[in-house]
Amino acid sequence: MKFLISKNNLNRAINNVQRAISSRSPIPALTGILFQCYGNSLKLSATDTEMSIHSSVPAQIIEPGELVIPGRHIAEFSRKLPDLPIEFQSIGGGKLATVRYGLSEFNVNSYSSSDFPIIHMSGDEFSFSISSGEFKDIIRKVIYATSNDDSRPVFNGVLLEIEGDSAAVVATDTFRLALRRFKINPPAPKIINVVVPGKALNEAVRVMDGGEEVRVTLFKNHIMLETEDTVIKSRLISGKFPAYRQVIPQSFECVIRASIKELAESADRASLLTSDKNLLVMLQSTKKGVVISVRSESGWIREDIMAHMEGENLDIFFNVRYLNDALRSFDGDMILIKLTGPYTPALLTIPEDEDYLSIIVPARTSRE
Amino acid sequence: MKFLISKNNLNRAINNVQRAISSRSPIPALTGILFQCYGNSLKLSATDTEMSIHSSVPAQIIEPGELVIPGRHIAEFSRKLPDLPIEFQSIGGGKLATVRYGLSEFNVNSYSSSDFPIIHMSGDEFSFSISSGEFKDIIRKVIYATSNDDSRPVFNGVLLEIEGDSAAVVATDTFRLALRRFKINPPAPKIINVVVPGKALNEAVRVMDGGEEVRVTLFKNHIMLETEDTVIKSRLISGKFPAYRQVIPQSFECVIRASIKELAESADRASLLTSDKNLLVMLQSTKKGVVISVRSESGWIREDIMAHMEGENLDIFFNVRYLNDALRSFDGDMILIKLTGPYTPALLTIPEDEDYLSIIVPARTSRE
């Protein structure tokens, strides 16, 4: 293997794939990046066996071939390279990679590409495309509600449900839930119901540059997310996603309409008096507006927010992190907080977008 | 105590003083910020008893007085305030501070100012002023060579030596040394030789805005650094600073003249193959230039830098962090590295500034 590449292209490809590298693995090749050069391009791949990321960039190939280079070294090194043409060469049948730049050279012990695992995807395929802007927005609006508890993997994922041209993504950690509906084209030939790892979606959002399309392909046990130069493959999460429809409240005792910005800033200040032991803020709806308050050993805070209120006055306690995450996931000026009672889930929406909703389960406090 | 202040002024003053707050202290007042309002200004103070920082900002005083407010809470809180006039009031004889903004209020348990310690400075005084730009440059050029080993406090400080109008600052951790000479006005009436804590100098550099002057006043056991609105007081470090003059080499076997940028970038890349166990890079002077190289379990790197060389070819080993710190402390294009042998200190200077020099003690390696 021998090729020439610009510093920019090299760094772009490494940056795209490097988060899939296993930081620790008994298989040394998994801690590396697979370099494959054929035709006019260099393709880099990294994987932790659950997920793989592949990124192609232009390069001048002198001798086709492939090689696995330790990931940590090559990633840091590439960022520090001078802005000169960089030459990579495999030496000693893949035992060593030599990188030349200007008068200098870097030699790093490497591995054979035959040790690098490939994610095999099979079964019925269904594909649709979506603009990367919409894809990012959809993911951002639900990903915060995923859990990261490995004992219940299904909550670490995002449910993707498709029926005809109607699609929805749903995430929940059982304390809150976020749901975003969208349309796809072409319609799906049958009902689809899969759980996609949050990690793969986060990476997809990260590596996407603006403007392009994302192609989503579903296999029996895998998902593939493709942009112009990058491909993410991931295993799906097996297990049954909870029946979320019955959690969405339908009738309300109290509807608050307030500024998202003011509420979020007030909740943020109030959070200063919360602690890891007690993360709760009290939200009171009154005829004049909303009061957010916290009382702690250090003092107390009372934030008065002007709001429009319909229905009964209610006191309800929320984990301040859940309230903040939910508020920040909305675009727009005003939010609707719809309450049915102090112990039943609260529904958050904005008037101009019925396709997105966020639900927070209130906390019970020791006061009751 | 009662006053009105803008969010900007409040945050500027808190930001200036907050690094002097003791993060943990058996005296609760030491974890707070002293608020004193008299006349037309609010003065904030924080101290860890070794050092104190004081910062004054304009405020509209309604009722003069003073109070100690817990530092962590008030600092985070102030950054999150809306951009409205902020009202502070002491309640219950100083047991509570109430902060009002818009319709909302924050109440935080507070302490009496009588518990707040004052640093008393006495003895002969000597003062001089210096532009804050020059002050920052002087400190930046030596502070990296200080140690942070509490068992040998004198190495955590910077020696300030004054004789007439000639001043010098010197820092060393025994592995490297940095020396910067400068002129002062008025001349000192007698020889001054004091060791100033690195922490106080770091803070002084941090709180200084461009353009002003810094007034330096020395007392028997203290130093005071004043800008327009901020004062730093610090105890001096007692103990004898090592006799540094004899460490400065005077004659050389080999003088290398090379680009600072190229050397620093090469050393930075080479550092990727060093580890906490082995931080050494080899520097070789040859007729054509300089070679920096590292060999490790993972591979090896060889950086060839064009340079002008006079004298003998030499191989010398440096801790790569010391080499990088020293190179980054220089302004200018070209550096002179002056060597007397593989085991004797190397002298780094730039041709255009004889008032600054950096010395690195080479490492002995297991190869010898």
GROMACS .gro file of N, CA, C and O in nm, chain A residues 25-106:
model
  328
   25SER      N    1  -0.960  -0.318   2.363
   25SER     CA    2  -1.014  -0.441   2.307
   25SER      C    3  -0.905  -0.546   2.311
   25SER      O    4  -0.787  -0.516   2.292
   26PRO      N    5  -0.943  -0.672   2.336
   26PRO     CA    6  -0.842  -0.778   2.331
   26PRO      C    7  -0.793  -0.801   2.188
   26PRO      O    8  -0.685  -0.857   2.168
   27ILE      N    9  -0.871  -0.756   2.087
   27ILE     CA   10  -0.827  -0.770   1.947
   27ILE      C   11  -0.758  -0.640   1.906
   27ILE      O   12  -0.823  -0.536   1.892
   28PRO      N   13  -0.624  -0.640   1.889
   28PRO     CA   14  -0.553  -0.515   1.862
   28PRO      C   15  -0.607  -0.441   1.740
   28PRO      O   16  -0.614  -0.318   1.742
   29ALA      N   17  -0.651  -0.514   1.636
   29ALA     CA   18  -0.697  -0.446   1.514
   29ALA      C   19  -0.819  -0.357   1.542
   29ALA      O   20  -0.841  -0.258   1.473
   30LEU      N   21  -0.896  -0.389   1.647
   30LEU     CA   22  -1.015  -0.308   1.680
   30LEU      C   23  -0.978  -0.172   1.738
   30LEU      O   24  -1.060  -0.081   1.742
   31THR      N   25  -0.856  -0.159   1.789
   31THR     CA   26  -0.813  -0.029   1.840
   31THR      C   27  -0.752   0.056   1.727
   31THR      O   28  -0.697   0.163   1.752
   32GLY      N   29  -0.759   0.003   1.605
   32GLY     CA   30  -0.698   0.073   1.493
   32GLY      C   31  -0.799   0.121   1.390
   32GLY      O   32  -0.919   0.101   1.404
   33ILE      N   33  -0.746   0.187   1.287
   33ILE     CA   34  -0.826   0.233   1.174
   33ILE      C   35  -0.780   0.155   1.052
   33ILE      O   36  -0.660   0.148   1.024
   34LEU      N   37  -0.875   0.095   0.981
   34LEU     CA   38  -0.843   0.023   0.857
   34LEU      C   39  -0.827   0.124   0.744
   34LEU      O   40  -0.918   0.203   0.717
   35PHE      N   41  -0.709   0.124   0.682
   35PHE     CA   42  -0.682   0.208   0.564
   35PHE      C   43  -0.694   0.118   0.441
   35PHE      O   44  -0.622   0.019   0.432
   36GLN      N   45  -0.781   0.152   0.346
   36GLN     CA   46  -0.792   0.075   0.222
   36GLN      C   47  -0.779   0.172   0.106
   36GLN      O   48  -0.857   0.268   0.097
   37CYS      N   49  -0.682   0.150   0.017
   37CYS     CA   50  -0.672   0.241  -0.097
   37CYS      C   51  -0.678   0.165  -0.227
   37CYS      O   52  -0.601   0.073  -0.253
   38TYR      N   53  -0.778   0.201  -0.305
   38TYR     CA   54  -0.803   0.142  -0.436
   38TYR      C   55  -0.859   0.253  -0.525
   38TYR      O   56  -0.927   0.343  -0.476
   39GLY      N   57  -0.832   0.246  -0.657
   39GLY     CA   58  -0.886   0.347  -0.750
   39GLY      C   59  -0.830   0.484  -0.718
   39GLY      O   60  -0.708   0.501  -0.715
   40ASN      N   61  -0.919   0.580  -0.692
   40ASN     CA   62  -0.874   0.717  -0.665
   40ASN      C   63  -0.902   0.762  -0.523
   40ASN      O   64  -0.905   0.880  -0.495
   41SER      N   65  -0.935   0.665  -0.435
   41SER     CA   66  -0.972   0.712  -0.303
   41SER      C   67  -0.919   0.621  -0.192
   41SER      O   68  -0.889   0.503  -0.212
   42LEU      N   69  -0.909   0.686  -0.077
   42LEU     CA   70  -0.871   0.616   0.045
   42LEU      C   71  -0.999   0.599   0.126
   42LEU      O   72  -1.075   0.694   0.145
   43LYS      N   73  -1.022   0.475   0.174
   43LYS     CA   74  -1.138   0.452   0.259
   43LYS      C   75  -1.089   0.413   0.397
   43LYS      O   76  -1.009   0.320   0.411
   44LEU      N   77  -1.135   0.485   0.499
   44LEU     CA   78  -1.100   0.451   0.636
   44LEU      C   79  -1.220   0.386   0.704
   44LEU      O   80  -1.334   0.424   0.680
   45SER      N   81  -1.193   0.289   0.791
   45SER     CA   82  -1.300   0.221   0.865
   45SER      C   83  -1.257   0.201   1.009
   45SER      O   84  -1.140   0.173   1.036
   46ALA      N   85  -1.353   0.215   1.100
   46ALA     CA   86  -1.327   0.181   1.240
   46ALA      C   87  -1.452   0.113   1.294
   46ALA      O   88  -1.564   0.141   1.247
   47THR      N   89  -1.435   0.024   1.389
   47THR     CA   90  -1.550  -0.050   1.441
   47THR      C   91  -1.526  -0.096   1.584
   47THR      O   92  -1.412  -0.114   1.626
   48ASP      N   93  -1.636  -0.108   1.658
   48ASP     CA   94  -1.630  -0.173   1.789
   48ASP      C   95  -1.710  -0.305   1.783
   48ASP      O   96  -1.749  -0.355   1.886
   49THR      N   97  -1.733  -0.355   1.664
   49THR     CA   98  -1.810  -0.476   1.628
   49THR      C   99  -1.963  -0.455   1.636
   49THR      O  100  -2.035  -0.521   1.564
   50GLU      N  101  -2.011  -0.364   1.721
   50GLU     CA  102  -2.155  -0.332   1.722
   50GLU      C  103  -2.186  -0.232   1.610
   50GLU      O  104  -2.292  -0.236   1.550
   51MET      N  105  -2.094  -0.138   1.591
   51MET     CA  106  -2.112  -0.029   1.496
   51MET      C  107  -1.984  -0.012   1.417
   51MET      O  108  -1.875  -0.034   1.472
   52SER      N  109  -1.995   0.025   1.291
   52SER     CA  110  -1.875   0.061   1.216
   52SER      C  111  -1.901   0.191   1.141
   52SER      O  112  -2.014   0.220   1.103
   53ILE      N  113  -1.794   0.270   1.125
   53ILE     CA  114  -1.803   0.393   1.045
   53ILE      C  115  -1.698   0.384   0.935
   53ILE      O  116  -1.584   0.341   0.960
   54HIS      N  117  -1.737   0.424   0.814
   54HIS     CA  118  -1.651   0.417   0.697
   54HIS      C  119  -1.654   0.552   0.629
   54HIS      O  120  -1.761   0.610   0.613
   55SER      N  121  -1.538   0.603   0.591
   55SER     CA  122  -1.533   0.735   0.529
   55SER      C  123  -1.434   0.734   0.414
   55SER      O  124  -1.322   0.685   0.429
   56SER      N  125  -1.475   0.786   0.298
   56SER     CA  126  -1.389   0.785   0.180
   56SER      C  127  -1.347   0.927   0.144
   56SER      O  128  -1.428   1.018   0.149
   57VAL      N  129  -1.221   0.943   0.110
   57VAL     CA  130  -1.169   1.074   0.068
   57VAL      C  131  -1.076   1.055  -0.052
   57VAL      O  132  -1.018   0.947  -0.068
   58PRO      N  133  -1.061   1.160  -0.135
   58PRO     CA  134  -0.973   1.148  -0.251
   58PRO      C  135  -0.827   1.130  -0.208
   58PRO      O  136  -0.783   1.189  -0.109
   59ALA      N  137  -0.753   1.047  -0.279
   59ALA     CA  138  -0.611   1.029  -0.253
   59ALA      C  139  -0.546   0.985  -0.383
   59ALA      O  140  -0.613   0.936  -0.473
   60GLN      N  141  -0.414   1.008  -0.392
   60GLN     CA  142  -0.342   0.965  -0.512
   60GLN      C  143  -0.278   0.830  -0.481
   60GLN      O  144  -0.178   0.822  -0.409
   61ILE      N  145  -0.337   0.723  -0.536
   61ILE     CA  146  -0.293   0.588  -0.502
   61ILE      C  147  -0.172   0.550  -0.588
   61ILE      O  148  -0.180   0.554  -0.712
   62ILE      N  149  -0.063   0.514  -0.525
   62ILE     CA  150   0.056   0.472  -0.599
   62ILE      C  151   0.061   0.319  -0.604
   62ILE      O  152   0.095   0.260  -0.706
   63GLU      N  153   0.019   0.256  -0.494
   63GLU     CA  154   0.020   0.110  -0.490
   63GLU      C  155  -0.101   0.069  -0.406
   63GLU      O  156  -0.104   0.097  -0.286
   64PRO      N  157  -0.204   0.007  -0.468
   64PRO     CA  158  -0.325  -0.028  -0.392
   64PRO      C  159  -0.291  -0.125  -0.278
   64PRO      O  160  -0.191  -0.197  -0.285
   65GLY      N  161  -0.377  -0.124  -0.174
   65GLY     CA  162  -0.354  -0.217  -0.064
   65GLY      C  163  -0.429  -0.174   0.060
   65GLY      O  164  -0.506  -0.077   0.057
   66GLU      N  165  -0.410  -0.248   0.168
   66GLU     CA  166  -0.478  -0.213   0.292
   66GLU      C  167  -0.397  -0.251   0.415
   66GLU      O  168  -0.305  -0.334   0.408
   67LEU      N  169  -0.433  -0.189   0.530
   67LEU     CA  170  -0.350  -0.195   0.649
   67LEU      C  171  -0.429  -0.137   0.766
   67LEU      O  172  -0.509  -0.048   0.748
   68VAL      N  173  -0.404  -0.190   0.887
   68VAL     CA  174  -0.469  -0.133   1.006
   68VAL      C  175  -0.365  -0.057   1.089
   68VAL      O  176  -0.266  -0.116   1.132
   69ILE      N  177  -0.387   0.073   1.111
   69ILE     CA  178  -0.292   0.157   1.186
   69ILE      C  179  -0.354   0.191   1.322
   69ILE      O  180  -0.472   0.227   1.329
   70PRO      N  181  -0.276   0.179   1.433
   70PRO     CA  182  -0.332   0.209   1.566
   70PRO      C  183  -0.401   0.346   1.568
   70PRO      O  184  -0.343   0.445   1.524
   71GLY      N  185  -0.523   0.349   1.621
   71GLY     CA  186  -0.608   0.467   1.605
   71GLY      C  187  -0.564   0.588   1.682
   71GLY      O  188  -0.561   0.699   1.630
   72ARG      N  189  -0.528   0.570   1.807
   72ARG     CA  190  -0.495   0.686   1.890
   72ARG      C  191  -0.374   0.760   1.833
   72ARG      O  192  -0.375   0.881   1.819
   73HIS      N  193  -0.270   0.683   1.797
   73HIS     CA  194  -0.150   0.747   1.746
   73HIS      C  195  -0.175   0.824   1.617
   73HIS      O  196  -0.135   0.937   1.601
   74ILE      N  197  -0.245   0.758   1.523
   74ILE     CA  198  -0.257   0.821   1.391
   74ILE      C  199  -0.351   0.941   1.397
   74ILE      O  200  -0.331   1.039   1.326
   75ALA      N  201  -0.450   0.937   1.486
   75ALA     CA  202  -0.545   1.049   1.495
   75ALA      C  203  -0.475   1.174   1.549
   75ALA      O  204  -0.482   1.282   1.491
   76GLU      N  205  -0.405   1.159   1.661
   76GLU     CA  206  -0.335   1.275   1.718
   76GLU      C  207  -0.226   1.325   1.623
   76GLU      O  208  -0.206   1.444   1.605
   77PHE      N  209  -0.154   1.230   1.564
   77PHE     CA  210  -0.044   1.264   1.476
   77PHE      C  211  -0.093   1.344   1.355
   77PHE      O  212  -0.031   1.444   1.316
   78SER      N  213  -0.203   1.301   1.295
   78SER     CA  214  -0.252   1.366   1.173
   78SER      C  215  -0.289   1.511   1.198
   78SER      O  216  -0.270   1.597   1.113
   79ARG      N  217  -0.344   1.539   1.315
   79ARG     CA  218  -0.380   1.678   1.346
   79ARG      C  219  -0.257   1.767   1.356
   79ARG      O  220  -0.265   1.886   1.333
   80LYS      N  221  -0.144   1.708   1.393
   80LYS     CA  222  -0.022   1.787   1.414
   80LYS      C  223   0.066   1.795   1.289
   80LYS      O  224   0.175   1.851   1.293
   81LEU      N  225   0.024   1.734   1.178
   81LEU     CA  226   0.107   1.732   1.058
   81LEU      C  227   0.121   1.870   0.996
   81LEU      O  228   0.031   1.953   1.008
   82PRO      N  229   0.233   1.896   0.926
   82PRO     CA  230   0.242   2.022   0.851
   82PRO      C  231   0.151   2.013   0.729
   82PRO      O  232   0.109   1.904   0.689
   83ASP      N  233   0.121   2.128   0.669
   83ASP     CA  234   0.028   2.131   0.555
   83ASP      C  235   0.103   2.099   0.425
   83ASP      O  236   0.117   2.182   0.337
   84LEU      N  237   0.152   1.978   0.417
   84LEU     CA  238   0.230   1.930   0.301
   84LEU      C  239   0.164   1.802   0.250
   84LEU      O  240   0.084   1.743   0.319
   85PRO      N  241   0.198   1.756   0.127
   85PRO     CA  242   0.147   1.625   0.085
   85PRO      C  243   0.204   1.518   0.179
   85PRO      O  244   0.321   1.521   0.215
   86ILE      N  245   0.117   1.427   0.222
   86ILE     CA  246   0.156   1.324   0.317
   86ILE      C  247   0.162   1.190   0.243
   86ILE      O  248   0.067   1.155   0.172
   87GLU      N  249   0.270   1.117   0.259
   87GLU     CA  250   0.282   0.987   0.193
   87GLU      C  251   0.271   0.875   0.295
   87GLU      O  252   0.342   0.876   0.396
   88PHE      N  253   0.182   0.780   0.270
   88PHE     CA  254   0.170   0.661   0.355
   88PHE      C  255   0.224   0.542   0.278
   88PHE      O  256   0.197   0.526   0.159
   89GLN      N  257   0.297   0.454   0.348
   89GLN     CA  258   0.345   0.333   0.283
   89GLN      C  259   0.342   0.218   0.383
   89GLN      O  260   0.378   0.235   0.500
   90SER      N  261   0.298   0.104   0.336
   90SER     CA  262   0.301  -0.017   0.420
   90SER      C  263   0.433  -0.087   0.397
   90SER      O  264   0.479  -0.104   0.283
   91ILE      N  265   0.500  -0.128   0.506
   91ILE     CA  266   0.634  -0.187   0.498
   91ILE      C  267   0.630  -0.323   0.567
   91ILE      O  268   0.554  -0.341   0.663
   92GLY      N  269   0.711  -0.415   0.520
   92GLY     CA  270   0.725  -0.544   0.587
   92GLY      C  271   0.595  -0.623   0.589
   92GLY      O  272   0.560  -0.684   0.691
   93GLY      N  273   0.520  -0.620   0.479
   93GLY     CA  274   0.396  -0.699   0.469
   93GLY      C  275   0.289  -0.655   0.567
   93GLY      O  276   0.209  -0.736   0.613
   94GLY      N  277   0.286  -0.525   0.604
   94GLY     CA  278   0.178  -0.475   0.689
   94GLY      C  279   0.216  -0.468   0.836
   94GLY      O  280   0.133  -0.434   0.921
   95LYS      N  281   0.339  -0.496   0.868
   95LYS     CA  282   0.381  -0.489   1.009
   95LYS      C  283   0.407  -0.345   1.053
   95LYS      O  284   0.411  -0.314   1.171
   96LEU      N  285   0.432  -0.258   0.954
   96LEU     CA  286   0.474  -0.122   0.985
   96LEU      C  287   0.413  -0.026   0.883
   96LEU      O  288   0.408  -0.057   0.764
   97ALA      N  289   0.367   0.089   0.931
   97ALA     CA  290   0.325   0.196   0.841
   97ALA      C  291   0.426   0.309   0.852
   97ALA      O  292   0.463   0.349   0.962
   98THR      N  293   0.472   0.358   0.736
   98THR     CA  294   0.563   0.472   0.735
   98THR      C  295   0.490   0.592   0.676
   98THR      O  296   0.428   0.580   0.571
   99VAL      N  297   0.494   0.704   0.749
   99VAL     CA  298   0.430   0.827   0.704
   99VAL      C  299   0.541   0.927   0.679
   99VAL      O  300   0.619   0.956   0.770
  100ARG      N  301   0.550   0.981   0.554
  100ARG     CA  302   0.655   1.078   0.522
  100ARG      C  303   0.594   1.214   0.493
  100ARG      O  304   0.489   1.223   0.428
  101TYR      N  305   0.659   1.320   0.542
  101TYR     CA  306   0.611   1.457   0.522
  101TYR      C  307   0.732   1.545   0.527
  101TYR      O  308   0.810   1.540   0.623
  102GLY      N  309   0.754   1.626   0.422
  102GLY     CA  310   0.876   1.706   0.416
  102GLY      C  311   0.997   1.616   0.427
  102GLY      O  312   1.006   1.513   0.359
  103LEU      N  313   1.090   1.649   0.515
  103LEU     CA  314   1.212   1.570   0.532
  103LEU      C  315   1.196   1.463   0.640
  103LEU      O  316   1.289   1.390   0.668
  104SER      N  317   1.079   1.458   0.703
  104SER     CA  318   1.065   1.377   0.824
  104SER      C  319   0.982   1.252   0.800
  104SER      O  320   0.914   1.239   0.699
  105GLU      N  321   0.989   1.159   0.894
  105GLU     CA  322   0.905   1.040   0.883
  105GLU      C  323   0.864   0.985   1.019
  105GLU      O  324   0.936   1.000   1.119
  106PHE      N  325   0.746   0.923   1.020
  106PHE     CA  326   0.686   0.865   1.139
  106PHE      C  327   0.660   0.719   1.105
  106PHE      O  328   0.605   0.689   1.000
   0.00000   0.00000   0.00000
